[in-house]
Coordinates of C-alpha atoms and ligand atoms in Angstrom, one line a residue:
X1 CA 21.7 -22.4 -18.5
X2 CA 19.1 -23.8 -15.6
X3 CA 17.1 -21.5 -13.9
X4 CA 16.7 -20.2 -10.4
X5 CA 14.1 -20.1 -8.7
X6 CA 13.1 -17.7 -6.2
X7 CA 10.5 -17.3 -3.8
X8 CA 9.5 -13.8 -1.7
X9 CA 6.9 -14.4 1.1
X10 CA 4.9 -12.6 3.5
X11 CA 7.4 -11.4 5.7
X12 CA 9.9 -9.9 2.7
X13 CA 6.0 -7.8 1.3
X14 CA 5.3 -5.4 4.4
X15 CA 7.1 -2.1 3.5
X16 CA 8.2 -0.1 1.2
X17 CA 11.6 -0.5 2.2
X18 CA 11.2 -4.4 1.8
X19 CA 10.0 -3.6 -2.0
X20 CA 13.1 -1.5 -2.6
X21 CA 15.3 -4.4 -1.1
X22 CA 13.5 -7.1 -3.3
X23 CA 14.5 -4.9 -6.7
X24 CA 17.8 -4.8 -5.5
X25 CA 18.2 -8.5 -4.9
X26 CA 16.6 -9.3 -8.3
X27 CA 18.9 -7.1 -9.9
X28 CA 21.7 -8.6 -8.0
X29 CA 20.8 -12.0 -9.8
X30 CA 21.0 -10.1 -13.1
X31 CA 20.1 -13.3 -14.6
X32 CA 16.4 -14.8 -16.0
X33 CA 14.5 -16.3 -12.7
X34 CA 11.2 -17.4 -11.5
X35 CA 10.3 -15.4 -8.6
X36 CA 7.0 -16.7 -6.7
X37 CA 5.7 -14.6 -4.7
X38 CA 3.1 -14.9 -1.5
X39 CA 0.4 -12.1 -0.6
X40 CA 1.7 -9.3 1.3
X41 CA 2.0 -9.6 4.8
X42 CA -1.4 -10.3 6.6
X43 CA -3.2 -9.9 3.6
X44 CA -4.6 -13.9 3.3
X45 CA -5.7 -13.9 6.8
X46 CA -7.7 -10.6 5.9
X47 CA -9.4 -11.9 2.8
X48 CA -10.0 -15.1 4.9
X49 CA -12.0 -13.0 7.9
X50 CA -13.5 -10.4 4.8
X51 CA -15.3 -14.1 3.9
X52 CA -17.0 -14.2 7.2
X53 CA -18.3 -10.4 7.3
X54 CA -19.4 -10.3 3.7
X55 CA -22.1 -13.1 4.4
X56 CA -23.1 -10.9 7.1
X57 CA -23.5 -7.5 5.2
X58 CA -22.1 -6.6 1.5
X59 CA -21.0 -2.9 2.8
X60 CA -17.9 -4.8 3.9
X61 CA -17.3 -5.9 0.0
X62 CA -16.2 -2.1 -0.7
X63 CA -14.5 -2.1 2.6
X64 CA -12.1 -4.5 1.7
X65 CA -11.5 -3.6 -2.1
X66 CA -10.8 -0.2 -0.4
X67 CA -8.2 -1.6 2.2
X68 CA -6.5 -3.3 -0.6
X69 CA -6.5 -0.7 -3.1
X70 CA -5.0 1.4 -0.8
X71 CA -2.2 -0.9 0.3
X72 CA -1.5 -0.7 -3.8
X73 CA -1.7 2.5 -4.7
X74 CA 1.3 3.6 -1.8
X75 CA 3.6 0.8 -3.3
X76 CA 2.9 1.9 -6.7
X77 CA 3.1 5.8 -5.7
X78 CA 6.6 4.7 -3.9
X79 CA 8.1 2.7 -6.7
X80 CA 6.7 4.3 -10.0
X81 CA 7.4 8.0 -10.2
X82 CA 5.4 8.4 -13.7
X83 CA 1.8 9.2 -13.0
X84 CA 0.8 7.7 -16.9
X85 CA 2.1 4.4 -15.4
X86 CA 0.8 4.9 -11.9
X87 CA -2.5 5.5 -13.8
X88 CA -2.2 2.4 -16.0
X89 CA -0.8 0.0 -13.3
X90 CA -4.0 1.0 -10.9
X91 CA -6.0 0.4 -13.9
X92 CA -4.9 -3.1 -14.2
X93 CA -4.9 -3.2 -10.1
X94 CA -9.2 -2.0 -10.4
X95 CA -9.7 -5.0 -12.4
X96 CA -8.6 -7.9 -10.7
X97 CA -9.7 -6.6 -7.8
X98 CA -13.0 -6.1 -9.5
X99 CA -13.3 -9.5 -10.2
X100 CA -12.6 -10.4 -6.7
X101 CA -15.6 -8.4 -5.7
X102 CA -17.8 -10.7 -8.0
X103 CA -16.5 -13.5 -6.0
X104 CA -17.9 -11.9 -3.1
X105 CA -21.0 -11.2 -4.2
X106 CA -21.3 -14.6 -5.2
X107 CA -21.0 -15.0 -1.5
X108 CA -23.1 -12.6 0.0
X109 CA -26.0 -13.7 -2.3
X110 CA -25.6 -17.2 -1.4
X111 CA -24.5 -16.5 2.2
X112 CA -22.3 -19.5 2.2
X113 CA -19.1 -19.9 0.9
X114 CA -18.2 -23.2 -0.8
X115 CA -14.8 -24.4 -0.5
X116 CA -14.3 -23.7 -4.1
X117 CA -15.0 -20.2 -3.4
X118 CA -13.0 -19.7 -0.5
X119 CA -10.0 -20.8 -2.8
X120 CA -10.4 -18.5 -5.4
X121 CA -11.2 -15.9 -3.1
X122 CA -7.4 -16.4 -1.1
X123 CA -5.5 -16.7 -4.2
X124 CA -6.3 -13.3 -5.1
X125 CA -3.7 -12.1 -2.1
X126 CA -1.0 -13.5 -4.0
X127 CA -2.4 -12.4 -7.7
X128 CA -2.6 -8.6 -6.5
X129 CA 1.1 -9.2 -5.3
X130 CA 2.2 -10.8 -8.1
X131 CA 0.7 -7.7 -10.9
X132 CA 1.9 -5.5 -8.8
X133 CA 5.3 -6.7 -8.8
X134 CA 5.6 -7.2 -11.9
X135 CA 4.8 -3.4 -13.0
X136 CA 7.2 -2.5 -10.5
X137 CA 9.8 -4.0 -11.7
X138 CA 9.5 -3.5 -15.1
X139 CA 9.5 0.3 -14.3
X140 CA 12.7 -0.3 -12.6
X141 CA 14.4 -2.1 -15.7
X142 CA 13.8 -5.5 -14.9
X143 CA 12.3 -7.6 -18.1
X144 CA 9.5 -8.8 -16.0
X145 CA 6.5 -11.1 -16.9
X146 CA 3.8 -12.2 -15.0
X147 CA 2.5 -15.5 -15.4
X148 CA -0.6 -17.4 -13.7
X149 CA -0.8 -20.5 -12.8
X150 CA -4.4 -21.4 -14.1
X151 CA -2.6 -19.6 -17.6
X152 CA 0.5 -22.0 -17.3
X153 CA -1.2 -25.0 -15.7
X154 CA -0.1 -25.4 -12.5
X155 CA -2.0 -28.7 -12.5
X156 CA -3.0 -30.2 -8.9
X157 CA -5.2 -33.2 -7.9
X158 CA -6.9 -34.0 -3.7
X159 CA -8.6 -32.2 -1.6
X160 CA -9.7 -28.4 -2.1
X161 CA -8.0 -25.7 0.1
X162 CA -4.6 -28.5 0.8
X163 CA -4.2 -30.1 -3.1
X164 CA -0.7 -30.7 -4.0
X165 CA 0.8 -30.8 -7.5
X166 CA 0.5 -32.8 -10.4
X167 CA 4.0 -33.2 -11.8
X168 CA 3.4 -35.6 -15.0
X169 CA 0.5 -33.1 -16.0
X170 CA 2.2 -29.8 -15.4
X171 CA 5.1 -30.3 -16.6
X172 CA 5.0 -29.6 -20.2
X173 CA 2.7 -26.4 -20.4
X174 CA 4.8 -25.0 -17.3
X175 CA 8.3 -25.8 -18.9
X176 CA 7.5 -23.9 -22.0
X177 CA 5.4 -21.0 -20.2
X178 CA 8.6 -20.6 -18.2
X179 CA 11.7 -21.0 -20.7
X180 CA 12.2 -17.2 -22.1
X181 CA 15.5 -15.2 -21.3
X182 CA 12.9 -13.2 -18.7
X183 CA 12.1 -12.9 -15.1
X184 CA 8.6 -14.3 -14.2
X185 CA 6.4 -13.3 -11.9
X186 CA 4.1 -16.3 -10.4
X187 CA 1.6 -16.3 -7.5
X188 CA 2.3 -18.8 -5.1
X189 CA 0.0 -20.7 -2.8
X190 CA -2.7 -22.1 -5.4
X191 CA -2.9 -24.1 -8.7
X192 CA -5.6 -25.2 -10.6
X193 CA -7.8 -28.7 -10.2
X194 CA -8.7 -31.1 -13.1
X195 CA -12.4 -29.3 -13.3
X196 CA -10.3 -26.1 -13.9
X197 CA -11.2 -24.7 -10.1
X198 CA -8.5 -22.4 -8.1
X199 CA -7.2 -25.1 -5.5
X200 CA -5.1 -23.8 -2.7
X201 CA -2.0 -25.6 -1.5
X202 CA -2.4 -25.5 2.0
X203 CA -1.9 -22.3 4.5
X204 CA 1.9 -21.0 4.1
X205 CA 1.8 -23.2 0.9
X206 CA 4.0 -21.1 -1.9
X207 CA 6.9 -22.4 -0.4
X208 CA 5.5 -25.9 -1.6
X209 CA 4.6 -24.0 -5.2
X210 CA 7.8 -22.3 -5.4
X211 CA 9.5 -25.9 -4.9
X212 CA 7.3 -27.4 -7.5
X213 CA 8.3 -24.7 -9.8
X214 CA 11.7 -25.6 -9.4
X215 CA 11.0 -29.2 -10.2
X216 CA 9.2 -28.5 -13.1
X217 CA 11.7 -26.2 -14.5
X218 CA 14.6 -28.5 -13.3
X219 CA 15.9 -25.2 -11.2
X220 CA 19.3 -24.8 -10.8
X221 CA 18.5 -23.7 -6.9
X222 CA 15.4 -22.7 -4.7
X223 CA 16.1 -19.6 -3.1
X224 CA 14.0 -18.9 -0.4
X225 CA 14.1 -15.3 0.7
X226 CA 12.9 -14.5 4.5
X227 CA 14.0 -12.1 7.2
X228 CA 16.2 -14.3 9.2
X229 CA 19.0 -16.1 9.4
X230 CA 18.3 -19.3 8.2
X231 CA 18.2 -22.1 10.0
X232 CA 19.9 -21.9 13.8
X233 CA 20.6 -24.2 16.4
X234 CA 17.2 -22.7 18.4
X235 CA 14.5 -19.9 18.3
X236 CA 16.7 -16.9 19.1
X237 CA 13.8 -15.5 21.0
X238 CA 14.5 -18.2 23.8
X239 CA 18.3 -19.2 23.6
X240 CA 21.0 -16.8 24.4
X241 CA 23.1 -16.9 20.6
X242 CA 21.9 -19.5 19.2
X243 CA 23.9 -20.9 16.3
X244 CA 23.6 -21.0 12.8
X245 CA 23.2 -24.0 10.6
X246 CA 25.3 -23.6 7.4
X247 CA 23.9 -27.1 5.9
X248 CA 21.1 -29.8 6.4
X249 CA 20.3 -32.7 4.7
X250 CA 16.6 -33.2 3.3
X251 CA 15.4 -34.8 6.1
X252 CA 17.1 -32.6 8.7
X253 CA 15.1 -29.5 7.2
X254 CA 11.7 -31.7 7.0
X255 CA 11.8 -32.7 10.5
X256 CA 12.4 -29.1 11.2
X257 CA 9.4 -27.8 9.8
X258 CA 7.2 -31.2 11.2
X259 CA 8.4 -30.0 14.6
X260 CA 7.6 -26.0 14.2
X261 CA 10.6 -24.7 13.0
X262 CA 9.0 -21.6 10.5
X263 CA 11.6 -21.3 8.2
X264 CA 10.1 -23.4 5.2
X265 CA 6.6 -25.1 5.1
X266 CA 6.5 -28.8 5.7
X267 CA 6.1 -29.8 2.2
X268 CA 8.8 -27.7 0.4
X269 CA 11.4 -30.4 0.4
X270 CA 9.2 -33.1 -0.9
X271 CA 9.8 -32.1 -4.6
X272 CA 13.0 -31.3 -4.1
X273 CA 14.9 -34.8 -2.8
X274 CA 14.7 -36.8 -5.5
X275 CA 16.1 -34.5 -8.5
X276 CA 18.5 -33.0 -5.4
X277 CA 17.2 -29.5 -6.4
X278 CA 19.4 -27.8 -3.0
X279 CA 17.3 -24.9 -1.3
X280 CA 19.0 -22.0 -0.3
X281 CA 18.2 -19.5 2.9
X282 CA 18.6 -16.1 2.3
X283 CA 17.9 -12.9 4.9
X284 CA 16.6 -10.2 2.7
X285 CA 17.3 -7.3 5.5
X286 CA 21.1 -8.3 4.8
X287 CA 21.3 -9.0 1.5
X288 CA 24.9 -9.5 0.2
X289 CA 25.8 -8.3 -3.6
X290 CA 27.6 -12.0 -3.8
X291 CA 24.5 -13.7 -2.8
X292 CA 25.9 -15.9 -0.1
X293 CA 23.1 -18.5 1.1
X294 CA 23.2 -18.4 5.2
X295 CA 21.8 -22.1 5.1
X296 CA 21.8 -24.6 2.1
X297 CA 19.8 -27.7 2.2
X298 CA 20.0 -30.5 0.0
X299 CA 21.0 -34.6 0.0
X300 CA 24.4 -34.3 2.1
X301 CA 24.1 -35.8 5.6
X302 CA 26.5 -34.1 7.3
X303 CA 27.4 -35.4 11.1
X304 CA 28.7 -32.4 13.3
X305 CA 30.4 -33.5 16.1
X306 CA 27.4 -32.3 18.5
X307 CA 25.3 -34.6 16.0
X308 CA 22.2 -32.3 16.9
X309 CA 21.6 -29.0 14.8
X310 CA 19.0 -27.8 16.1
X311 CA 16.3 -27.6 19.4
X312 CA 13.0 -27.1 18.0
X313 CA 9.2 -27.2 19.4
X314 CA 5.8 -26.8 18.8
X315 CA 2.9 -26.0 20.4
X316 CA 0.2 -27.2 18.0
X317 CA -0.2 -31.2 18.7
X318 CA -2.5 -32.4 21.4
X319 CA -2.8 -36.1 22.6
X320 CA -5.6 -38.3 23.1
X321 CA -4.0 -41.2 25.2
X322 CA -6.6 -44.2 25.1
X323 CA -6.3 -46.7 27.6
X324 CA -7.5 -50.4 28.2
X325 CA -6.2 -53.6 28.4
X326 CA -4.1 -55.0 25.5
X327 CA -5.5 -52.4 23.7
X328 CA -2.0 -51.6 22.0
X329 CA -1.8 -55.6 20.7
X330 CA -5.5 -56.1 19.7
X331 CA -6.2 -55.9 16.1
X332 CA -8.1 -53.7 14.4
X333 CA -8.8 -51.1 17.1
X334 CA -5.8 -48.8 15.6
X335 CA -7.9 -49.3 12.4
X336 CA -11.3 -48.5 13.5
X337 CA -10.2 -44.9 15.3
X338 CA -8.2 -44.2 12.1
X339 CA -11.1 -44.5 10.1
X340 CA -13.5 -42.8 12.7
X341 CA -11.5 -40.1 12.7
X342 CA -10.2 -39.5 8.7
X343 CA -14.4 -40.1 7.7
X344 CA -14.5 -36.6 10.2
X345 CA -11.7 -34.9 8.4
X346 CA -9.0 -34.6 11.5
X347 CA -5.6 -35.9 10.5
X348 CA -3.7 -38.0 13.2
X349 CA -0.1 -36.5 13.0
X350 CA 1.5 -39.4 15.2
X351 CA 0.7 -42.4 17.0
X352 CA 2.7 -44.0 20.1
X353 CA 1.2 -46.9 21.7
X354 CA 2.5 -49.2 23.9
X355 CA 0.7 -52.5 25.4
X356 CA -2.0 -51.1 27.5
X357 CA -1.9 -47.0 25.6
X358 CA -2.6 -45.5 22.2
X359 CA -1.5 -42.0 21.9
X360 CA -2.7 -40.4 19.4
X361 CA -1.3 -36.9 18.2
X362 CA -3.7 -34.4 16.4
X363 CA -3.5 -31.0 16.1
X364 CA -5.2 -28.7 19.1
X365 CA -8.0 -27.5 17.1
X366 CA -9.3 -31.3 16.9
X367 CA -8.4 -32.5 20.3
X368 CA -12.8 -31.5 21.4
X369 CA -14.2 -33.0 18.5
X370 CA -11.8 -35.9 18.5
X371 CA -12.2 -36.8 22.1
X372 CA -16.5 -37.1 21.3
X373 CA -16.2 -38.8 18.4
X374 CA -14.0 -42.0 20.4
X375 CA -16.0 -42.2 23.7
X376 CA -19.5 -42.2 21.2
X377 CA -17.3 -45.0 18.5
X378 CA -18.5 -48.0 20.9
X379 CA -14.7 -49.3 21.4
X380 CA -15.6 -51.5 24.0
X381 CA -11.7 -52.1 24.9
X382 CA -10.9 -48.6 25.8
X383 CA -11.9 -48.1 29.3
X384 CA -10.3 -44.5 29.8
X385 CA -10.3 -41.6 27.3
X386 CA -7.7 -39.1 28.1
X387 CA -7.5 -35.6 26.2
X388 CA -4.1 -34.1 27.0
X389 CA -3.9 -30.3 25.6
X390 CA -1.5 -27.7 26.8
X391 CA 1.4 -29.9 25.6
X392 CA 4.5 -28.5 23.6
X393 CA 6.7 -31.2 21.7
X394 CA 10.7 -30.1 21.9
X395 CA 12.1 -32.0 19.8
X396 CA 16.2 -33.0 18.6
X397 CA 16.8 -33.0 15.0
X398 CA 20.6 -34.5 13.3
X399 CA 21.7 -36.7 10.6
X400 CA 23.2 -39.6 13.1
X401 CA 21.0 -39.6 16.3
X402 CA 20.4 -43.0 15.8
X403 CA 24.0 -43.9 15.7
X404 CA 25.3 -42.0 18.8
X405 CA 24.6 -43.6 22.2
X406 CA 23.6 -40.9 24.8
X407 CA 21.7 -38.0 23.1
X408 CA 18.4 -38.7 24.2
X409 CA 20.0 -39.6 27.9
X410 CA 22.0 -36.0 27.1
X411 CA 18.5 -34.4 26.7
X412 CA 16.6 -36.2 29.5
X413 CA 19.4 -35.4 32.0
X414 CA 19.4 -31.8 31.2
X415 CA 16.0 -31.7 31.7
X416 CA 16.1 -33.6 34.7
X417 CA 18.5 -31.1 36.5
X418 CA 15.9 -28.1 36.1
X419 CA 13.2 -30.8 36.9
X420 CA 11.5 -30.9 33.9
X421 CA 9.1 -34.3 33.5
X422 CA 8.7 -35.7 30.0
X423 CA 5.1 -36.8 29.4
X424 CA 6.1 -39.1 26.3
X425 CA 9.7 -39.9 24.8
X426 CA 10.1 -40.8 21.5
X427 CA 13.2 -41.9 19.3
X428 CA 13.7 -44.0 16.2
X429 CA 10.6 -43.0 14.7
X430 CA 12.8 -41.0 12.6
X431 CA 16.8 -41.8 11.6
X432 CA 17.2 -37.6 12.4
X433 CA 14.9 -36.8 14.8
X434 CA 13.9 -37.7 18.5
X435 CA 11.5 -35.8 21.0
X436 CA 10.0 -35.6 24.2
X437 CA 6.2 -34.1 25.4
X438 CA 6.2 -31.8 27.9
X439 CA 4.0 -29.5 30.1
X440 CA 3.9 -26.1 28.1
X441 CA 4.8 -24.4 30.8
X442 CA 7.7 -26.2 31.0
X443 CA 8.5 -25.4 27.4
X444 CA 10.7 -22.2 27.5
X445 CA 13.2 -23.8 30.1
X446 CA 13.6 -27.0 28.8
X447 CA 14.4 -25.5 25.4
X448 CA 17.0 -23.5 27.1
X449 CA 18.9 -26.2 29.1
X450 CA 19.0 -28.7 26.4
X451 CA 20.3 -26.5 23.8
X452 CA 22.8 -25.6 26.1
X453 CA 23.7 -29.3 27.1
X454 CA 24.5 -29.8 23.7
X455 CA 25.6 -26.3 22.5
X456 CA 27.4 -25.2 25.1
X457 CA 31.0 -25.4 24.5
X458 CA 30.9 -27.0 21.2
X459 CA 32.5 -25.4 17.8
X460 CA 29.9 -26.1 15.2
Ligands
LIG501 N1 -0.4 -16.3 1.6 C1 -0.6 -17.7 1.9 C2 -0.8 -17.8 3.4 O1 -0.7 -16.9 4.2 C3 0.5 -18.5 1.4 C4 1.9 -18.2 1.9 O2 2.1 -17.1 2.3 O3 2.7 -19.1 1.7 O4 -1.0 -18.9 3.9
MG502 MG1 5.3 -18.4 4.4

């Protein structure tokens, strides 16, 4: 029988009460699995800042292993009744967290932290989630194993801190670490490099590891576990009953993530496509005994009759619009700012140019250093350098956009009768998405009044 594989992040590790729901769902399976797990809630971003005050001072080193410890020893007090095993579990608890602190001395003593550090340093969130789990469980009759990825080899290759996986190499030794009649406990978010180093998969990146997993393993479903309700048809924060999506195609759910939507990490659906692995949504504050996914994504294109699923934004892109004569048609320029700008590390997310414009999209953080680097390149044929921040992208995402006449019009009017201006329109980039940029201001309303001029009205 194939495996499941499931994954438990942040948001499902921030009480006790989300512990007890977690046994109850694994029991529910009552089947072997490969749970991944992320670092409790909040728990990377505070080893992350801990990094920063240790090279300052090593009190904070005993600080933090005391924060942690006692974050531990209340789940393990709430979930394991027998002080022997309370005792042994903390015991196991002090020593991973004891080599942690070695890492951090390593830092303090250099007073620098090389990237290589930094990643082994944020994988231990996830390692102290993933032991502790596992003792839980197992005192609550669950056949639990933990297993590591630098044990298993979880191989990766690129860059330190964003590496992805190495299929071909990790396949075997993961397959067989993973094929007993048990349920296995695996950090997320990290895997280990060719020089043997810790190498992190990118922030929010154990959904990407929980979908490799599920590759590897030739999964019979991912089942991603969060405290929504899957996918909707808009942030429920900002639309008045927004609807929910019961099915998206790959692409659909990409898109999605590409244009802010939180459920699932960008790169989650990457390994999945081509074996057609589906992924399933779950909302752990409602979990049903029948397990009942609220959204299931996998190759179907489906075409609803309002052809878009969902209204989605984000807030993270900035533009730099370059300007000059011909610039869009001469050759080479495109090139030249490409390379400028990958030799300094900042990613350009999108590019829209037209005859006399380049617009470039990168994300906020760069928008500063990005802007310097261009009016110091020498690009004689740019005559005006214009950083745009304070931008949100809204964007429309369903399998047939291209096919129907009218959407982008259907959006545009909408946002026309609240007189909302779109800085940039975009469509046919992508067969399921289209978008427009907008003043952030503007963001809120415009969400609202083209979700409705598609929503309103229409059964999905
Ligand atoms: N704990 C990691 C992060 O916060 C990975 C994850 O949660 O997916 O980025
Ligand atoms: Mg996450």
């Amino acid at each position: 029988m194939k495996k499941i594989v499931v994954k438990f992040g942040g948001s499902n590790l921030k009480t006790t009460q989300d512990i007890k729901n977690i046994i109850n769902v694994v029991k529910n399976y009552n089947r072997p699995l490969v749970i991944v797990v992320s670092a409790f809630f909040g728990i990377t971003n505070y080893l992350e800042e801990g990094i920063l005050q240790v090279q300052k001072s090593i009190k904070h080193i005993d600080e933090i292993k005391k924060f942690i410890k006692t974050i531990k020893k209340d789940a393990i007090e709430s979930h394991i009744d027998s002080p022997e095993i309370q005792k042994e579990v903390m015991k196991s608890i002090d020593n991973r967290l004891n080599e942690l602190e070695n890492c951090f001395k390593g830092v303090y003593y250099i007073g620098d932290v090389p990237d290589f550090v930094e990643d082994k340093i944020l994988s231990f969130g996830e390692k102290l989630s993933s032991l502790l789990l596992t003792a839980i469980f197992r005192y609550n009759g669950i056949d639990a194993e933990e297993k590591l990825p630098e044990i298993i080899g979880l191989k990766t290759y690129g860059e330190l801190k964003n590496a992805s996986i190495d299929f071909k190499s990790s396949r075997e030794s993961v397959s067989k670490a993973l094929s007993g009649d048990k349920v296995y406990i695996v950090p997320g978010f990290y895997g280990i490099s060719p020089k043997n180093r810790i190498t992190l998969l990118g922030r929010g990146g154990s959904d990407y590891s929980a979908a490799s997993f599920a590759k590897i393993i030739d999964a019979e479903s991912l089942d991603i576990w969060k405290d929504v309700d899957g996918y909707l048809s808009s942030d429920p924060k900002l639309v008045d009953k927004p609807i929910r999506i019961k099915k998206l195609s790959y692409r659909e759910a990409a898109e999605l993530s590409y244009f802010g939507a939180k459920i699932l990490h960008p790169r989650t659906v990457e390994p999945l496509m081509k074996p057609n692995i589906p992924i399933r949504i779950f909302n752990i504050t409602k979990p049903e005994k029948e397990l009942i996914p609220l959204t299931v994504i996998n190759n179907e294109e489906n075409i609803l009759e309002s052809v878009i699923k969902s209204v989605t934004y984000t807030d993270n892109f900035s533009v730099l619009k370059l300007s000059g004569p011909g610039i869009g048609i001469k050759s080479g320029v495109l090139g030249r700012i490409a390379t400028l700008l990958d030799n300094h590390d900042i990613n350009i997310l999108s590019i829209v140019t037209s005859g006399t414009c380049i617009n470039l999209y990168i994300e906020n953080s760069d928008l500063k250093e990005a802007t310097y680097l261009v009016e110091n390149g020498g690009f004689h044929s740019i005559s005006l350098i214009k950083p745009i921040g304070n931008i949100s992208i809204v964007a429309i995402v369903g399998e047939g956009i291209l096919l129907q006449h009218g959407l982008v019009y259907n959006m545009l009017t909408s946002m026309n009768k609240e007189g909302i201006n779109a800085k940039i329109i975009s469509g046919g980039a992508s067969d399921v998405a289209a978008y427009v940029v907008i003043e952030s201001a503007d963001r809120n309303r415009a969400i609202n009044v083209i979700h409705n001029g598609f929503f309103r009205k229409i059964d999905v």
